[in-house]
PDB file of C-alpha atoms in Angstrom:
ATOM      1  CA  MET A 265      42.084 -10.486 -32.012  1.00  0.00           C
ATOM      2  CA  ALA A 266      43.884 -11.947 -28.992  1.00  0.00           C
ATOM      3  CA  THR A 267      47.490 -12.633 -29.856  1.00  0.00           C
ATOM      4  CA  THR A 268      50.409 -13.286 -27.547  1.00  0.00           C
ATOM      5  CA  LEU A 269      52.041  -9.983 -28.431  1.00  0.00           C
ATOM      6  CA  ASN A 270      48.776  -8.093 -28.004  1.00  0.00           C
ATOM      7  CA  ASN A 271      48.245  -9.653 -24.551  1.00  0.00           C
ATOM      8  CA  LEU A 272      51.793  -8.765 -23.479  1.00  0.00           C
ATOM      9  CA  GLU A 273      51.285  -5.183 -24.663  1.00  0.00           C
ATOM     10  CA  ILE A 274      47.977  -4.910 -22.778  1.00  0.00           C
ATOM     11  CA  ILE A 275      49.620  -6.058 -19.550  1.00  0.00           C
ATOM     12  CA  ALA A 276      52.680  -3.817 -20.092  1.00  0.00           C
ATOM     13  CA  ASN A 277      50.493  -0.762 -20.740  1.00  0.00           C
ATOM     14  CA  TRP A 278      48.423  -1.476 -17.631  1.00  0.00           C
ATOM     15  CA  LEU A 279      51.603  -1.754 -15.555  1.00  0.00           C
ATOM     16  CA  LYS A 280      52.923   1.555 -16.964  1.00  0.00           C
ATOM     17  CA  GLU A 281      49.696   3.496 -16.504  1.00  0.00           C
ATOM     18  CA  LYS A 282      48.154   2.051 -13.356  1.00  0.00           C
ATOM     19  CA  VAL A 283      51.048   0.679 -11.319  1.00  0.00           C
ATOM     20  CA  CYS A 284      54.466   2.122 -12.182  1.00  0.00           C
ATOM     21  CA  SER A 285      53.120   5.658 -12.461  1.00  0.00           C
ATOM     22  CA  GLN A 286      52.367   5.471  -8.713  1.00  0.00           C
ATOM     23  CA  LEU A 287      55.895   4.429  -7.674  1.00  0.00           C
ATOM     24  CA  THR A 288      59.355   5.989  -7.635  1.00  0.00           C
ATOM     25  CA  TYR A 289      62.674   4.264  -7.091  1.00  0.00           C
ATOM     26  CA  LYS A 290      66.339   5.159  -7.492  1.00  0.00           C
ATOM     27  CA  LYS A 291      67.768   5.191 -11.001  1.00  0.00           C
ATOM     28  CA  PRO A 292      71.566   4.955 -11.064  1.00  0.00           C
ATOM     29  CA  ASN A 293      73.825   7.490 -12.726  1.00  0.00           C
ATOM     30  CA  ASP A 294      75.870   5.121 -14.876  1.00  0.00           C
ATOM     31  CA  GLU A 295      78.427   7.848 -15.589  1.00  0.00           C
ATOM     32  CA  ASN A 296      79.285   8.155 -11.890  1.00  0.00           C
ATOM     33  CA  ASN A 297      82.477   6.266 -11.033  1.00  0.00           C
ATOM     34  CA  ASP A 298      83.001   7.246  -7.416  1.00  0.00           C
ATOM     35  CA  ASN A 299      81.400   5.906  -4.251  1.00  0.00           C
ATOM     36  CA  THR A 300      78.745   8.632  -3.874  1.00  0.00           C
ATOM     37  CA  TYR A 301      76.266   6.646  -5.962  1.00  0.00           C
ATOM     38  CA  GLU A 302      74.414   9.589  -7.451  1.00  0.00           C
ATOM     39  CA  TYR A 303      70.850   8.831  -8.509  1.00  0.00           C
ATOM     40  CA  GLN A 304      67.507  10.305  -9.474  1.00  0.00           C
ATOM     41  CA  LEU A 305      64.025   9.142  -8.506  1.00  0.00           C
ATOM     42  CA  VAL A 306      61.991   7.816 -11.439  1.00  0.00           C
ATOM     43  CA  ASN A 307      58.935   5.718 -12.156  1.00  0.00           C
ATOM     44  CA  PRO A 308      59.845   2.121 -13.024  1.00  0.00           C
ATOM     45  CA  ASP A 309      60.025   1.415 -16.748  1.00  0.00           C
ATOM     46  CA  VAL A 310      58.235  -1.521 -18.390  1.00  0.00           C
ATOM     47  CA  HIS A 311      59.764  -3.717 -21.093  1.00  0.00           C
ATOM     48  CA  ILE A 312      58.253  -6.580 -23.081  1.00  0.00           C
ATOM     49  CA  VAL A 313      60.001  -9.985 -23.300  1.00  0.00           C
ATOM     50  CA  TYR A 314      63.566  -8.596 -23.033  1.00  0.00           C
ATOM     51  CA  ILE A 315      65.306  -5.647 -21.417  1.00  0.00           C
ATOM     52  CA  PRO A 316      67.206  -3.747 -24.118  1.00  0.00           C
ATOM     53  CA  PRO A 317      71.005  -3.678 -23.664  1.00  0.00           C
ATOM     54  CA  LYS A 318      72.426  -0.390 -22.379  1.00  0.00           C
ATOM     55  CA  ASP A 319      74.062   0.395 -25.741  1.00  0.00           C
ATOM     56  CA  ILE A 320      70.719   0.463 -27.619  1.00  0.00           C
ATOM     57  CA  ILE A 321      68.180   1.526 -24.990  1.00  0.00           C
ATOM     58  CA  PRO A 322      66.830   5.028 -25.711  1.00  0.00           C
ATOM     59  CA  GLU A 323      67.837   7.760 -23.245  1.00  0.00           C
ATOM     60  CA  THR A 324      64.187   8.148 -22.248  1.00  0.00           C
ATOM     61  CA  ARG A 325      64.060   4.528 -20.998  1.00  0.00           C
ATOM     62  CA  HIS A 326      65.973   2.738 -18.267  1.00  0.00           C
ATOM     63  CA  VAL A 327      66.958  -0.749 -17.168  1.00  0.00           C
ATOM     64  CA  SER A 328      66.508  -0.209 -13.453  1.00  0.00           C
ATOM     65  CA  PRO A 329      64.040   0.266 -11.897  1.00  0.00           C
ATOM     66  CA  SER A 330      61.887  -1.763 -14.252  1.00  0.00           C
ATOM     67  CA  ILE A 331      59.532  -4.641 -14.882  1.00  0.00           C
ATOM     68  CA  VAL A 332      59.948  -6.977 -17.839  1.00  0.00           C
ATOM     69  CA  VAL A 333      56.725  -8.646 -19.015  1.00  0.00           C
ATOM     70  CA  GLN A 334      57.418 -12.140 -20.329  1.00  0.00           C
ATOM     71  CA  TYR A 335      55.357 -15.216 -20.986  1.00  0.00           C
ATOM     72  CA  ASP A 336      56.228 -18.795 -20.162  1.00  0.00           C
ATOM     73  CA  ASN A 337      53.655 -20.276 -22.536  1.00  0.00           C
ATOM     74  CA  ASN A 338      50.193 -20.031 -24.079  1.00  0.00           C
ATOM     75  CA  LYS A 339      47.529 -22.666 -24.287  1.00  0.00           C
ATOM     76  CA  THR A 340      44.528 -22.381 -26.599  1.00  0.00           C
ATOM     77  CA  PHE A 341      41.224 -24.185 -26.145  1.00  0.00           C
ATOM     78  CA  PRO A 342      39.547 -23.851 -29.589  1.00  0.00           C
ATOM     79  CA  LYS A 343      36.354 -25.701 -28.600  1.00  0.00           C
ATOM     80  CA  GLU A 344      35.862 -23.343 -25.655  1.00  0.00           C
ATOM     81  CA  SER A 345      36.993 -20.211 -27.567  1.00  0.00           C
ATOM     82  CA  LYS A 346      39.471 -19.262 -24.876  1.00  0.00           C
ATOM     83  CA  GLY A 347      43.166 -19.106 -24.240  1.00  0.00           C
ATOM     84  CA  MET A 348      45.468 -19.079 -21.234  1.00  0.00           C
ATOM     85  CA  ILE A 349      48.754 -17.232 -20.970  1.00  0.00           C
ATOM     86  CA  ASN A 350      51.267 -17.788 -18.189  1.00  0.00           C
ATOM     87  CA  ILE A 351      52.904 -14.449 -17.427  1.00  0.00           C
ATOM     88  CA  ARG A 352      56.227 -13.912 -15.702  1.00  0.00           C
ATOM     89  CA  LEU A 353      57.126 -10.426 -14.480  1.00  0.00           C
ATOM     90  CA  GLY A 354      60.799  -9.734 -13.775  1.00  0.00           C
ATOM     91  CA  PHE A 355      61.613  -6.891 -11.358  1.00  0.00           C
ATOM     92  CA  SER A 356      64.832  -4.883 -11.226  1.00  0.00           C
ATOM     93  CA  ILE A 357      65.774  -2.401  -8.497  1.00  0.00           C
ATOM     94  CA  TRP A 358      68.996  -0.487  -7.900  1.00  0.00           C
ATOM     95  CA  ASN A 359      69.792   0.559  -4.345  1.00  0.00           C
ATOM     96  CA  PRO A 360      73.345   0.657  -2.908  1.00  0.00           C
ATOM     97  CA  GLY A 361      72.295   2.130   0.452  1.00  0.00           C
ATOM     98  CA  LEU A 362      70.731   4.970   2.382  1.00  0.00           C
ATOM     99  CA  HIS A 363      70.839   8.459   0.883  1.00  0.00           C
ATOM    100  CA  SER A 364      69.742  11.175   3.296  1.00  0.00           C
ATOM    101  CA  SER A 365      70.445  14.905   3.531  1.00  0.00           C
ATOM    102  CA  GLY A 366      73.446  14.691   1.212  1.00  0.00           C
ATOM    103  CA  ASP A 367      74.978  11.815   3.174  1.00  0.00           C
ATOM    104  CA  TYR A 368      75.376   8.297   1.883  1.00  0.00           C
ATOM    105  CA  GLU A 369      75.596   5.125   3.947  1.00  0.00           C
ATOM    106  CA  ARG A 370      76.209   1.831   2.138  1.00  0.00           C
ATOM    107  CA  ASN A 371      73.968  -1.088   3.158  1.00  0.00           C
ATOM    108  CA  VAL A 372      72.309  -4.185   1.732  1.00  0.00           C
ATOM    109  CA  ASP A 373      68.684  -3.213   2.352  1.00  0.00           C
ATOM    110  CA  GLY A 374      67.834  -2.919  -1.360  1.00  0.00           C
ATOM    111  CA  TYR A 375      66.110  -6.294  -1.196  1.00  0.00           C
ATOM    112  CA  LYS A 376      63.353  -4.539   0.773  1.00  0.00           C
ATOM    113  CA  ASP A 377      62.674  -2.272  -2.210  1.00  0.00           C
ATOM    114  CA  VAL A 378      62.310  -5.165  -4.639  1.00  0.00           C
ATOM    115  CA  MET A 379      60.112  -7.107  -2.203  1.00  0.00           C
ATOM    116  CA  ASN A 380      57.848  -4.075  -1.724  1.00  0.00           C
ATOM    117  CA  PHE A 381      57.750  -3.527  -5.498  1.00  0.00           C
ATOM    118  CA  VAL A 382      56.604  -7.120  -6.075  1.00  0.00           C
ATOM    119  CA  GLN A 383      54.021  -6.904  -3.284  1.00  0.00           C
ATOM    120  CA  TYR A 384      52.606  -3.658  -4.693  1.00  0.00           C
ATOM    121  CA  VAL A 385      52.159  -5.254  -8.137  1.00  0.00           C
ATOM    122  CA  GLU A 386      50.620  -8.397  -6.618  1.00  0.00           C
ATOM    123  CA  ASP A 387      48.114  -6.296  -4.672  1.00  0.00           C
ATOM    124  CA  ALA A 388      47.262  -4.340  -7.841  1.00  0.00           C
ATOM    125  CA  LEU A 389      46.667  -7.586  -9.774  1.00  0.00           C
ATOM    126  CA  VAL A 390      44.350  -8.930  -7.073  1.00  0.00           C
ATOM    127  CA  LYS A 391      42.373  -5.656  -6.925  1.00  0.00           C
ATOM    128  CA  GLU A 392      42.137  -5.293 -10.714  1.00  0.00           C
ATOM    129  CA  GLU A 393      41.529  -8.948 -11.666  1.00  0.00           C
ATOM    130  CA  LEU A 394      40.595  -7.870 -15.212  1.00  0.00           C
ATOM    131  CA  ILE A 395      43.214  -6.145 -17.385  1.00  0.00           C
ATOM    132  CA  GLY A 396      41.428  -5.244 -20.598  1.00  0.00           C
ATOM    133  CA  PRO A 397      40.206  -8.574 -22.000  1.00  0.00           C
ATOM    134  CA  ILE A 398      42.545 -10.636 -19.790  1.00  0.00           C
ATOM    135  CA  ARG A 399      41.144 -12.105 -16.583  1.00  0.00           C
ATOM    136  CA  ILE A 400      43.725 -12.799 -13.885  1.00  0.00           C
ATOM    137  CA  ARG A 401      43.058 -16.368 -12.754  1.00  0.00           C
ATOM    138  CA  LEU A 402      43.311 -15.735  -9.028  1.00  0.00           C
ATOM    139  CA  GLU A 403      42.127 -19.303  -8.430  1.00  0.00           C
ATOM    140  CA  ASP A 404      45.441 -20.513  -9.928  1.00  0.00           C
ATOM    141  CA  GLY A 405      47.435 -18.413  -7.456  1.00  0.00           C
ATOM    142  CA  ILE A 406      50.173 -15.838  -7.860  1.00  0.00           C
ATOM    143  CA  GLU A 407      53.766 -16.892  -7.241  1.00  0.00           C
ATOM    144  CA  SER A 408      56.685 -14.602  -6.435  1.00  0.00           C
ATOM    145  CA  GLY A 409      60.205 -14.773  -5.106  1.00  0.00           C
ATOM    146  CA  PRO A 410      63.781 -13.591  -5.463  1.00  0.00           C
ATOM    147  CA  LEU A 411      65.667 -14.314  -8.660  1.00  0.00           C
ATOM    148  CA  LYS A 412      67.768 -17.432  -8.221  1.00  0.00           C
ATOM    149  CA  GLU A 413      70.844 -18.623 -10.030  1.00  0.00           C
ATOM    150  CA  GLN A 414      71.807 -22.286  -9.679  1.00  0.00           C
ATOM    151  CA  GLY A 415      69.305 -22.644  -6.827  1.00  0.00           C
ATOM    152  CA  VAL A 416      70.694 -19.761  -4.764  1.00  0.00           C
ATOM    153  CA  ILE A 417      69.384 -16.204  -4.472  1.00  0.00           C
ATOM    154  CA  ALA A 418      71.319 -14.161  -7.049  1.00  0.00           C
ATOM    155  CA  ASP A 419      73.652 -11.522  -5.571  1.00  0.00           C
ATOM    156  CA  TYR A 420      74.328  -8.609  -7.913  1.00  0.00           C
ATOM    157  CA  TYR A 421      74.720  -5.786  -5.375  1.00  0.00           C
ATOM    158  CA  PRO A 422      73.617  -2.985  -5.737  1.00  0.00           C
ATOM    159  CA  TYR A 423      70.978  -4.475  -8.091  1.00  0.00           C
ATOM    160  CA  TRP A 424      68.097  -6.528  -6.692  1.00  0.00           C
ATOM    161  CA  PHE A 425      65.894  -8.863  -8.724  1.00  0.00           C
ATOM    162  CA  ALA A 426      62.650 -10.770  -8.174  1.00  0.00           C
ATOM    163  CA  TYR A 427      59.848 -12.355 -10.158  1.00  0.00           C
ATOM    164  CA  LEU A 428      56.084 -12.781 -10.035  1.00  0.00           C
ATOM    165  CA  THR A 429      54.029 -15.258 -12.090  1.00  0.00           C
ATOM    166  CA  PHE A 430      50.308 -15.530 -12.787  1.00  0.00           C
ATOM    167  CA  THR A 431      47.933 -16.981 -15.362  1.00  0.00           C
ATOM    168  CA  GLY A 432      45.674 -14.874 -17.550  1.00  0.00           C
ATOM    169  CA  GLU A 433      42.592 -16.118 -19.396  1.00  0.00           C
ATOM    170  CA  TYR A 434      41.226 -14.463 -22.522  1.00  0.00           C
ATOM    171  CA  CYS A 435      38.621 -15.054 -25.231  1.00  0.00           C
ATOM    172  CA  LYS A 436      39.879 -16.563 -28.435  1.00  0.00           C
ATOM    173  CA  SER A 437      37.625 -16.260 -31.444  1.00  0.00           C
ATOM    174  CA  THR A 438      37.589 -19.205 -33.781  1.00  0.00           C
ATOM    175  CA  VAL A 439      36.717 -19.003 -37.451  1.00  0.00           C
ATOM    176  CA  HIS A 440      35.988 -22.223 -39.247  1.00  0.00           C
ATOM    177  CA  LYS A 441      36.954 -22.509 -42.883  1.00  0.00           C
ATOM    178  CA  LYS A 442      33.478 -23.740 -43.812  1.00  0.00           C
ATOM    179  CA  TYR A 443      32.063 -20.335 -42.744  1.00  0.00           C
ATOM    180  CA  ASP A 444      34.624 -18.130 -44.522  1.00  0.00           C
ATOM    181  CA  HIS A 445      32.335 -17.550 -47.542  1.00  0.00           C
ATOM    182  CA  LEU A 446      29.742 -15.997 -45.201  1.00  0.00           C
ATOM    183  CA  LEU A 447      32.116 -13.445 -43.693  1.00  0.00           C
TER     184      LEU A 447
END
């Protein structure tokens, strides 16, 4: 049965298995308090609806790099036995600068990482078009951009944020009460 939660889980699992497993980005060492900005390279994590706060997130998961799979709304068309779900993906990247051969140079080029991350996911959506039972409605377009706060691009250096939205269409079975005795 197609439910909102089930659809979000399908999309999150696809992102984990098919997209994020192909990428690595810097994960910060939150225990590091000096200006060396130690890190490790990891695959982005995927969260559903909310990113867990740092005090309750399991050690095997991480806040950045990650994608959070959210939905803006659902719309059901009972007569047509279909539904539409408007998905919003939130992207988080951490990058304080250039790390090379043990040297560190601070810069503000982390926005390039988040833009590339978004573009990679957009390309994967266009190529896949069908994620399990959910058809990506390419005819409705895919929108993306930097996270904004009060109309201005949010600045949370060394974290970088962006979003991507698309519409998914799925089958929605309808059962009429007058047929229940036959089931």
